[in-house]
CSV table of C-alpha atoms and ligand atoms in Angstrom, one decimal:
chain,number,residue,atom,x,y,z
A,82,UNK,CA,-2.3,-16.2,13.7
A,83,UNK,CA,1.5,-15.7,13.3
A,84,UNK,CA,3.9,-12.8,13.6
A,85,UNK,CA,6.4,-12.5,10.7
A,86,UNK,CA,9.5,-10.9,10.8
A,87,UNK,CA,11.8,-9.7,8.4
A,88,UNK,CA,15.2,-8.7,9.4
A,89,UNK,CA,17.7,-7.4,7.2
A,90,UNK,CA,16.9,-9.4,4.0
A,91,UNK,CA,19.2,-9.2,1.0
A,92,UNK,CA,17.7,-10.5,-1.9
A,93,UNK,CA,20.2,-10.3,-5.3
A,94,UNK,CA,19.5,-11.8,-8.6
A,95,UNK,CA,22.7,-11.5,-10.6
A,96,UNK,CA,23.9,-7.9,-10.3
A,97,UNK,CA,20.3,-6.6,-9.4
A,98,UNK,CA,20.1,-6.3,-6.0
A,99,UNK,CA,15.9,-6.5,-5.1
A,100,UNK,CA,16.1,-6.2,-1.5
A,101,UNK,CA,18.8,-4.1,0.0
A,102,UNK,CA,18.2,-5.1,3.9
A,103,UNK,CA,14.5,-5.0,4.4
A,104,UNK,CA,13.3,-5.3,7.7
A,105,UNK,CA,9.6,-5.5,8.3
A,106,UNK,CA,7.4,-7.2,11.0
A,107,UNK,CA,4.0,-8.4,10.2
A,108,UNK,CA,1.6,-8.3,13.7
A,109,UNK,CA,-0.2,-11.2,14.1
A,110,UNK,CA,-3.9,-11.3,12.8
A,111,UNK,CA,-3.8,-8.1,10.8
A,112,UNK,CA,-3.1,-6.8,7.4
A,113,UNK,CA,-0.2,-5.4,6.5
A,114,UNK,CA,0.2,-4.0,2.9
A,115,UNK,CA,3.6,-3.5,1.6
A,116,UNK,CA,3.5,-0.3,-0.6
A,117,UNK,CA,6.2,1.2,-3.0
A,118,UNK,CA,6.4,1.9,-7.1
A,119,UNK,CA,6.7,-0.7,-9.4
A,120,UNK,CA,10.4,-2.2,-9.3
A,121,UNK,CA,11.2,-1.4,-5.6
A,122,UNK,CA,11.1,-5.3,-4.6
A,123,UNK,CA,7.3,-6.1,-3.1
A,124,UNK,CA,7.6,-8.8,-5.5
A,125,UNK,CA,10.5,-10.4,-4.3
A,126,UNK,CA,9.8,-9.6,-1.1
A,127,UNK,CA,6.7,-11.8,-1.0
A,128,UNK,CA,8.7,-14.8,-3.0
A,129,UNK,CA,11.6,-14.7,-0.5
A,130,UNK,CA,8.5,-15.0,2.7
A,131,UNK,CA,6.7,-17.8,0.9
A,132,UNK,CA,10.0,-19.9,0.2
A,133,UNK,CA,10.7,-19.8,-3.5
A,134,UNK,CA,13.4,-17.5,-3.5
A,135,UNK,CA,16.8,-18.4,-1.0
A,136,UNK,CA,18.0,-15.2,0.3
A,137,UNK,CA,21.5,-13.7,0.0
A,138,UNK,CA,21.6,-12.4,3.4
A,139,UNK,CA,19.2,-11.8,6.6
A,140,UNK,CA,16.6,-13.4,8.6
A,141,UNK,CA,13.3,-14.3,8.3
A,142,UNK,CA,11.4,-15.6,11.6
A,143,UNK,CA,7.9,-16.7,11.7
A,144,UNK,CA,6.6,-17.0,15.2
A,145,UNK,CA,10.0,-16.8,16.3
A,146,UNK,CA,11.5,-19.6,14.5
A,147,UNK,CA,14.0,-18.9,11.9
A,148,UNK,CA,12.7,-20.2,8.5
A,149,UNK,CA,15.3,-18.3,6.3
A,150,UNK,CA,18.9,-17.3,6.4
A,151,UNK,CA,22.1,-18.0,8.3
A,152,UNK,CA,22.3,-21.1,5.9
A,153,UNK,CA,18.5,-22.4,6.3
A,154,UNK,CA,15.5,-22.7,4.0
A,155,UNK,CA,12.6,-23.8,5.1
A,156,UNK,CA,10.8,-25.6,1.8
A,157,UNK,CA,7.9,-23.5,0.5
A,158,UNK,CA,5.1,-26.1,1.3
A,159,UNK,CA,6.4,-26.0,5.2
A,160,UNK,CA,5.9,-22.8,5.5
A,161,UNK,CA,2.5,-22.8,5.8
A,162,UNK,CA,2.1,-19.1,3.8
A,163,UNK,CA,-0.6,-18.9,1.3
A,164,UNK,CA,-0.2,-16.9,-1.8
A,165,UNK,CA,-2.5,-14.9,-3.7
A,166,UNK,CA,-1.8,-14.2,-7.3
A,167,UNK,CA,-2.6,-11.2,-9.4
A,168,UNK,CA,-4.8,-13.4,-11.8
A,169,UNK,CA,-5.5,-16.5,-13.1
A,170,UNK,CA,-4.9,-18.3,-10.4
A,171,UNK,CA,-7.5,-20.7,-10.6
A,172,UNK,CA,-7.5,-24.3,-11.8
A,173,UNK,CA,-10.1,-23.8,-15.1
A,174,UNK,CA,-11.1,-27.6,-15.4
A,175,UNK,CA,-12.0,-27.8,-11.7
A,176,UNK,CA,-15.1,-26.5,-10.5
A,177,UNK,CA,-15.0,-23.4,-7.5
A,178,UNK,CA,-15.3,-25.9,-4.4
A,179,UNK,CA,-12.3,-28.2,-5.9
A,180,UNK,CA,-10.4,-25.1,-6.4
A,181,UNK,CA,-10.8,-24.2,-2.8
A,182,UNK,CA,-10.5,-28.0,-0.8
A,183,UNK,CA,-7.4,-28.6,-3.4
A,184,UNK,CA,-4.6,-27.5,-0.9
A,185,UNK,CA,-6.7,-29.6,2.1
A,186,UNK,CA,-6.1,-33.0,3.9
A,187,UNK,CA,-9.0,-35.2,2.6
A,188,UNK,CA,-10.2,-34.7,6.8
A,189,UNK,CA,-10.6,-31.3,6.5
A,190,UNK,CA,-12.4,-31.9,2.5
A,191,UNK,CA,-15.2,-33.4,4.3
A,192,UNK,CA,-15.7,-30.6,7.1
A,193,UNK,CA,-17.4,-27.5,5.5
A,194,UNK,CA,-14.7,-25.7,5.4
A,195,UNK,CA,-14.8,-25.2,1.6
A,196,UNK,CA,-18.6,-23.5,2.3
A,197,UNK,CA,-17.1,-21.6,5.1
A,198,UNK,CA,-14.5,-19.5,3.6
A,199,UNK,CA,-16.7,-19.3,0.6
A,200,UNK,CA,-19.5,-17.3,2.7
A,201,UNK,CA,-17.0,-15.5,4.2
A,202,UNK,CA,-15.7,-14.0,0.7
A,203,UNK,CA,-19.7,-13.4,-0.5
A,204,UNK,CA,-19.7,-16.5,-2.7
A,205,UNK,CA,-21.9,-18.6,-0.3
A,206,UNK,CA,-23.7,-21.1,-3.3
A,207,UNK,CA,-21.0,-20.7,-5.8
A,208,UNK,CA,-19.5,-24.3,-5.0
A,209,UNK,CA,-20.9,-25.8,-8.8
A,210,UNK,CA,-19.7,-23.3,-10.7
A,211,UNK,CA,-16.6,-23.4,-12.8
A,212,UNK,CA,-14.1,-20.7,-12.8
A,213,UNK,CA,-14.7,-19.6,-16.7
A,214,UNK,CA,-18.6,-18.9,-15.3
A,215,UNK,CA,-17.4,-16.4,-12.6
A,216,UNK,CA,-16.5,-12.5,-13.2
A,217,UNK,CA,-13.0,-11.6,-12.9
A,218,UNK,CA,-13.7,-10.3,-9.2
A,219,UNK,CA,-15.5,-13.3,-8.2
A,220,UNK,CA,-12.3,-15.2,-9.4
A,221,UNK,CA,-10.5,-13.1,-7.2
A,222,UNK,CA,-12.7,-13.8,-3.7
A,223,UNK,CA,-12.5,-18.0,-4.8
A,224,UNK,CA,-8.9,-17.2,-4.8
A,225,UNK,CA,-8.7,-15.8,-1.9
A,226,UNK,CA,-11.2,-18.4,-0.1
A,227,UNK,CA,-8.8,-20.8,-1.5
A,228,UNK,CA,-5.9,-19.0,0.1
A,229,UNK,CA,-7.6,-19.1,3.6
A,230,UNK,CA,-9.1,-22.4,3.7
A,231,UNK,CA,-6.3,-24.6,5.4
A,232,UNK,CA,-5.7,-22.1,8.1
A,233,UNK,CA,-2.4,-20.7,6.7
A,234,UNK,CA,0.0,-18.8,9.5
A,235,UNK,CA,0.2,-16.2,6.4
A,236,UNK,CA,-1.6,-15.0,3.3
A,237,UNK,CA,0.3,-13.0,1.1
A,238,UNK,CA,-1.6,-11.2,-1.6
A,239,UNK,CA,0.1,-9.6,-4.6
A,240,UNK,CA,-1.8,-6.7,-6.3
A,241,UNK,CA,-4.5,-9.1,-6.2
A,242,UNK,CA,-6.6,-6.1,-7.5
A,243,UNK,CA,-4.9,-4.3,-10.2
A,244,UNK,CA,-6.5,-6.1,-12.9
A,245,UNK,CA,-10.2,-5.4,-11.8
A,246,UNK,CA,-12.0,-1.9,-12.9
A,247,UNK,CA,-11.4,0.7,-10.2
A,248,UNK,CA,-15.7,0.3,-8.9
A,249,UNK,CA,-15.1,-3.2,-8.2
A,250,UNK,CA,-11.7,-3.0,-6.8
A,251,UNK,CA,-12.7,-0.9,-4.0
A,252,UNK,CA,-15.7,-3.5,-2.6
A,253,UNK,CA,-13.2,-6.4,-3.4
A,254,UNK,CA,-10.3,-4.8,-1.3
A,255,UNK,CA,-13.3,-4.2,1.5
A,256,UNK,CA,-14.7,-7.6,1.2
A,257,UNK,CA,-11.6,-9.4,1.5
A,258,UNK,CA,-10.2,-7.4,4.5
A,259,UNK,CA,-13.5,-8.7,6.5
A,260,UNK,CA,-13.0,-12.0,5.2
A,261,UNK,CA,-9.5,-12.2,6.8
A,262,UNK,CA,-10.4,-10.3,9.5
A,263,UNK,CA,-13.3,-12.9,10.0
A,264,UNK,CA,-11.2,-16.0,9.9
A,265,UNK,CA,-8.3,-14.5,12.2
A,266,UNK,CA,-6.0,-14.2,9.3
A,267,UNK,CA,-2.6,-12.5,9.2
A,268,UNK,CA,-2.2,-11.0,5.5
A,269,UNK,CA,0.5,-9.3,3.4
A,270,UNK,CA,-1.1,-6.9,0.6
A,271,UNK,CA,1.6,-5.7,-1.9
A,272,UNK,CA,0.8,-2.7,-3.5
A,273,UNK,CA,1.2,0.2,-6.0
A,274,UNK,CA,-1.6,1.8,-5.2
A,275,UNK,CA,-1.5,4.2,-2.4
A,276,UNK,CA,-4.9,4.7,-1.2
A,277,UNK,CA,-5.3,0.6,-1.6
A,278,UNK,CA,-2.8,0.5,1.2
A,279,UNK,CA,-4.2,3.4,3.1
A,280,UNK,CA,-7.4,2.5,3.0
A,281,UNK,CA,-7.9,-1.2,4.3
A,282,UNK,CA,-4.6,-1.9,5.9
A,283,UNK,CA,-3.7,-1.9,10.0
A,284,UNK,CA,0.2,-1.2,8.9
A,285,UNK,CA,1.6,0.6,6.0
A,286,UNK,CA,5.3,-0.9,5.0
A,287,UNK,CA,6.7,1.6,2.2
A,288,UNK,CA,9.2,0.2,0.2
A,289,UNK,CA,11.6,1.9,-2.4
A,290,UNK,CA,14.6,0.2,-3.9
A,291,UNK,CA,14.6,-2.9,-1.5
A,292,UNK,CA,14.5,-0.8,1.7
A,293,UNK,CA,11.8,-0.2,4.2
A,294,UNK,CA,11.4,3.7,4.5
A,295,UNK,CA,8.8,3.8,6.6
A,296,UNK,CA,6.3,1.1,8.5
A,297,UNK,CA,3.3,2.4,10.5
A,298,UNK,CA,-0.1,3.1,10.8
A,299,UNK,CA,-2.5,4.7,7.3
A,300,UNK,CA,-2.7,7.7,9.2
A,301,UNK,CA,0.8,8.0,10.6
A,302,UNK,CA,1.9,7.6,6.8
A,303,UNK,CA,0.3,10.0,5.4
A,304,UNK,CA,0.6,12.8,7.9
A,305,UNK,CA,4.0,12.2,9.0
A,306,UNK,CA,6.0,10.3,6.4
A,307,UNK,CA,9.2,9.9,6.8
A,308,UNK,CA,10.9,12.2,4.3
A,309,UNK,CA,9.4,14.2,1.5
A,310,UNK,CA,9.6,11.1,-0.9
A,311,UNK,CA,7.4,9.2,1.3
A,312,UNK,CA,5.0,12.3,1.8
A,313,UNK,CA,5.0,12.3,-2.6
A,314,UNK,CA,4.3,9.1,-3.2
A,315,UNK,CA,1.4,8.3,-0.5
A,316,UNK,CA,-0.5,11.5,-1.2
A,317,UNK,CA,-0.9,14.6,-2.8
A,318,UNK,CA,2.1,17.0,-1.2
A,319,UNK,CA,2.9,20.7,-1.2
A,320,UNK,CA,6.8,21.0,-0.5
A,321,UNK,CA,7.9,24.4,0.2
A,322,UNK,CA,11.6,26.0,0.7
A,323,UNK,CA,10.9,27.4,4.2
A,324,UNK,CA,13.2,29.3,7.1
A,325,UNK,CA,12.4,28.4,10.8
A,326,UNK,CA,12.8,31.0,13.0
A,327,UNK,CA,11.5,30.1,17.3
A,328,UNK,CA,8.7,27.4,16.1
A,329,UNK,CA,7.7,29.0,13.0
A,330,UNK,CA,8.3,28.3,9.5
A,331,UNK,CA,8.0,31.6,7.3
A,332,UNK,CA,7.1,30.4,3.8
A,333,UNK,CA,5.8,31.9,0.3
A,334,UNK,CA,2.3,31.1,1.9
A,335,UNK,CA,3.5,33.3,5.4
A,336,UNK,CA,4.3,32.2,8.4
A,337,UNK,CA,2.8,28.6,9.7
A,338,UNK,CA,3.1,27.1,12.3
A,339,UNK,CA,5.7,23.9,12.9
A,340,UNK,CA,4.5,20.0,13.9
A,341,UNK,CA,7.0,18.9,16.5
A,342,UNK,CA,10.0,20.9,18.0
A,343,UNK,CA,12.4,22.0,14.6
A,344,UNK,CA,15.9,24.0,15.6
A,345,UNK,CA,16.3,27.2,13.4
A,346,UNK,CA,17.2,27.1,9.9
A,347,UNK,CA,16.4,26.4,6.7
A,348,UNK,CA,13.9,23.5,6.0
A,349,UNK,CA,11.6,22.1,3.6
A,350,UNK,CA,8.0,22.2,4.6
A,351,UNK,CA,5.0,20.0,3.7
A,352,UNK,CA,1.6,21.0,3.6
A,353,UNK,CA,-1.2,18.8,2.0
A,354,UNK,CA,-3.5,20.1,-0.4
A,355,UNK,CA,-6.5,19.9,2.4
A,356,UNK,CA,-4.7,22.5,4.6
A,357,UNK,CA,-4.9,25.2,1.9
A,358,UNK,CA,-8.1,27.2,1.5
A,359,UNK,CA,-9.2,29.4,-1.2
A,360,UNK,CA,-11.3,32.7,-0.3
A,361,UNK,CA,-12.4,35.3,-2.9
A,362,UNK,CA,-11.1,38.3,-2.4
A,363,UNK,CA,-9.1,37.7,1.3
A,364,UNK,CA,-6.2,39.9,2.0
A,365,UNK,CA,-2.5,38.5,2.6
A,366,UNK,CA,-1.4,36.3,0.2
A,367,UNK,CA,-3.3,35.6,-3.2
A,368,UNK,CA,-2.8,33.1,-6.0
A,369,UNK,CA,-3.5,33.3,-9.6
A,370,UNK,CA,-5.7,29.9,-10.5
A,371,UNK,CA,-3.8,28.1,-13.5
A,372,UNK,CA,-5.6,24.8,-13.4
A,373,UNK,CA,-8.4,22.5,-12.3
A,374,UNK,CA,-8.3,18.7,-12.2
A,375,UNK,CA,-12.0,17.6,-11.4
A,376,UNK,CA,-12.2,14.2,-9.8
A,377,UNK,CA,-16.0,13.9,-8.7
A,378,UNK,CA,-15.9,14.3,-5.2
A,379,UNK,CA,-13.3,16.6,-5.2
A,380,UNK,CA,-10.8,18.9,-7.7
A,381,UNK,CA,-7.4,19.6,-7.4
A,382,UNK,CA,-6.8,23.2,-7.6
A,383,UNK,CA,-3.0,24.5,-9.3
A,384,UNK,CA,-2.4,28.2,-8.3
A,385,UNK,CA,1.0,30.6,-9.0
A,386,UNK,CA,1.6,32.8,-5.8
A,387,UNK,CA,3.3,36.2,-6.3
A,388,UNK,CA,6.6,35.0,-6.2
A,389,UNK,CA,6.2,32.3,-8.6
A,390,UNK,CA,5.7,29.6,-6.5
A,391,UNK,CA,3.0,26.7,-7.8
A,392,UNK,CA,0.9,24.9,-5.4
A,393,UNK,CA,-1.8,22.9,-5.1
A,394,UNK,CA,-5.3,23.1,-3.0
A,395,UNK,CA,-7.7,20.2,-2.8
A,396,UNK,CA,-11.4,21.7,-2.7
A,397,UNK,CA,-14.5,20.2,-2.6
A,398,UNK,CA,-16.5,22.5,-5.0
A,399,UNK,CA,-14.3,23.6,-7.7
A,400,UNK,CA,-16.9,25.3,-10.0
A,401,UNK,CA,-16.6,28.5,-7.3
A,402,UNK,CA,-13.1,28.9,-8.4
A,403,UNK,CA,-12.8,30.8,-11.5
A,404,UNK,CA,-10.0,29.6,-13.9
A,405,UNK,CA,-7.4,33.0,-14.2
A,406,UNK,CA,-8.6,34.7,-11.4
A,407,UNK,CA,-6.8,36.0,-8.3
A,408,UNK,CA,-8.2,34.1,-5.1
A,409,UNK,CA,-6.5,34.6,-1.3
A,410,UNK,CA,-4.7,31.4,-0.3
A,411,UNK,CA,-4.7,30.3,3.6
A,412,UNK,CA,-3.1,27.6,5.4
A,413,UNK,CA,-5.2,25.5,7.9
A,414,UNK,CA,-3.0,23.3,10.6
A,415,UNK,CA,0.8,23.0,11.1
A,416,UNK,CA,3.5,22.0,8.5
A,417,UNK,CA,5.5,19.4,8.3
A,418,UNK,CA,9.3,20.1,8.4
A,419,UNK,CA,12.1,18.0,6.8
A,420,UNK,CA,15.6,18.8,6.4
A,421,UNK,CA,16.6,20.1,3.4
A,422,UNK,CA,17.7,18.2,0.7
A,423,UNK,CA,17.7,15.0,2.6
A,424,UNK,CA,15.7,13.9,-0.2
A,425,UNK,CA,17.5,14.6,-3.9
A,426,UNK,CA,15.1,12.4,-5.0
A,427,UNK,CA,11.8,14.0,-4.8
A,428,UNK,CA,10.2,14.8,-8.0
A,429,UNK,CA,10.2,18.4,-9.4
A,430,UNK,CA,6.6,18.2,-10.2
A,431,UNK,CA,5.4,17.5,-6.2
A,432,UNK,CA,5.0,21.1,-5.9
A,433,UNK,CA,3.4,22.0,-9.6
B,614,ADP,P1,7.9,-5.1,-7.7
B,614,ADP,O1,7.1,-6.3,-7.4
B,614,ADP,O2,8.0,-4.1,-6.6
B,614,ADP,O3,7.6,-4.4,-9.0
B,614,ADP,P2,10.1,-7.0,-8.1
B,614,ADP,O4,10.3,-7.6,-6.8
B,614,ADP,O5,9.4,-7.7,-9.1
B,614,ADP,O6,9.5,-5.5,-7.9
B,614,ADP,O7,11.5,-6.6,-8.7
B,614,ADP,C1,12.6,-5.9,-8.0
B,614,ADP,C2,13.8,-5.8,-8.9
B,614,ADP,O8,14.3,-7.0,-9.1
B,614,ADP,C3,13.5,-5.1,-10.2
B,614,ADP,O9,14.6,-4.4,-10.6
B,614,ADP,C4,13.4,-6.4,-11.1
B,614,ADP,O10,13.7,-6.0,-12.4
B,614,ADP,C5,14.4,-7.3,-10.5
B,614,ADP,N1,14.0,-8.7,-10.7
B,614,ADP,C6,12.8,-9.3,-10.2
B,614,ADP,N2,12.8,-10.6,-10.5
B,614,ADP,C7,13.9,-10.9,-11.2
B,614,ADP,C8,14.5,-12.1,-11.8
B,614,ADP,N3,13.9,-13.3,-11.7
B,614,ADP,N4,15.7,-11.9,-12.4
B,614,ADP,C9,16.3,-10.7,-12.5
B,614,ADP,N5,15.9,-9.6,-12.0
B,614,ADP,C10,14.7,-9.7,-11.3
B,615,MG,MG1,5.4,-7.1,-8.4
């Protein structure tokens, strides 16, 4: 059980700069996934924690002692950080116990540790096998048995999932949560994948372009990020031009009420797809249906207002919502209100 900190990292290689000041703290015993698109540093950022990058700027503290920056570098293998690859991790002559006692003191070999941390990853009796005998996600839980068995201060695991089929990715990112919730761990997921990180981390960390935008809780994340990229990228958003007038935001979909005290003005306002319902044939504002997207439990449902305005409702049962046809459009719960254009960045097709 450690508590990592990160404090104003600067990672560069050549005339890339990876990480631009991150700072990020990792509570003890908990996970902690680190989410942002693909290029924004999660990578790096894991290296730079485990030791095999040096940075160009910044601290990094790991139970209060300084392991990098201001001139040190603590070596990789005296960090005590275990890392979890995205595949192939495995050593393919050695059977799954060596793979798992091969980072221990030949003490430790002869406790059952090895057996321990295989029950708690499901693989309790898989000791014998070798890895080519194993399916790609029970590769996965040896290497993360393998990762907790010497007790690490940290596991970090990078997209340790993206190369499994979505079904099995979903127990696995369960499984191994409990497993390092069992053992006491403190872990570090990086990840694309936004309801990955929602879903079984304590603490969200959203990266983009080497910078922390926004560390807190799943549910904080999601229903107040930080600026309208955030609010994109972790979910499905509505962003609407809006004018606040005394607490109220009047919109294309009318006048909704305001999260949080907002002065007077012009604003952008975010609604998710949940907080808009469609009725048949409701007065006030109506929406001509344009298109479904079915997936299973739910469909996303695109609608033009009057006005022109396309947005998008989440519903559970999209068969009652006739393609072409004019439904009323309501707006459950308060929006969300960000300045406008604090966020050039956003992408046009948020709102479509
Ligand atoms: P992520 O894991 O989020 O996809 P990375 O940490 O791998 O991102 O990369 C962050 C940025 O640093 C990218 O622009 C990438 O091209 C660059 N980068 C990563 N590793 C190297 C390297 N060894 N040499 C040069 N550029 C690199
Ligand atoms: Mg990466």
């Amino acid at each position: 059980m450690s508590e990592v900190v990160l404090d104003g990292v600067v990672k560069r290689y050549g005339r890339v700069t990876a990480l631009a000041g991150a700072d990020l703290s990792v509570p003890s015993g908990q996970l902690t996934a680190v989410l942002g698109p693909s290029g924004c540093g999660k990578t790096t950022l894991l290296r730079c924690l485990a030791g095999f990058e040096r940075l160009d700027g910044g601290e990094i503290r790991i139970d209060g002692a300084v392991v990098a920056g201001g001139g040190r570098h603590l070596p990789a293998h005296r960090r005590r950080i275990a890392v979890v690859p995205q595949e192939g991790a495995l050593f393919p002559h050695l059977r799954v116990a060596e793979n798992v006692g091969y980072g221990l003191d030949r003490a430790t070999r002869r406790t059952d540790r090895v057996e321990e941390v295989l029950a708690l990853v499901g693989l309790a009796g898989y000791g014998d096998r070798m890895p080519h005998q194993l399916s790609g996600g029970q590769q996965q839980r040896v290497a993360v048995a393998r990762a907790l068995a010497p007790r690490p201060s940290v596991v970090l695991l990078d997209e340790p999932f993206s190369a499994l089929d979505a079904g099995l990715r979903a127990g696995l990112r369960h499984d191994v949560r409990e497993a390092l919730r069992a053992d006491g761990a403190t872990g570090v997921l990086v990840t694309h994948d936004q309801g990955e990180a929602l879903s079984v981390a304590d603490k969200v960390v959203v990266l983009r372009d080497g910078r922390v935008v926004q560390a807190a809780a799943p549910t904080t994340v999601y229903r107040e990020p930080a600026d309208p990229w955030v609010a994109g990228f972790v979910g499905d958003a509505v962003l609407l031009p809006a004018i606040v007038e005394s607490g109220t935001a009047r919109t294309a979909l009318g006048v909704l009420p305001v999260a949080g005290a907002v002065a007077d003005g012009p604003v952008t306002v975010l609604l998710r797809p949940e907080q808009i319902r469609l009725a048949a044939g409701a007065g006030g504002v109506t929406g001509t249906v344009l298109r479904h997207d079915f997936h299973g439990h739910d469909a996303l449902v695109g609608l033009r207002l009057g006005d022109g305005t396309a947005i998008t409702a989440r519903v559970l049962d999209g068969a009652a919502v006739p393609m072409d046809g004019e439904v009323g459009v309501r707006v459950d719960g308060a929006a969300r209100v960000f300045p406008v254009d604090t966020d050039r960045r956003v992408p046009v097709d948020l709102a479509a």
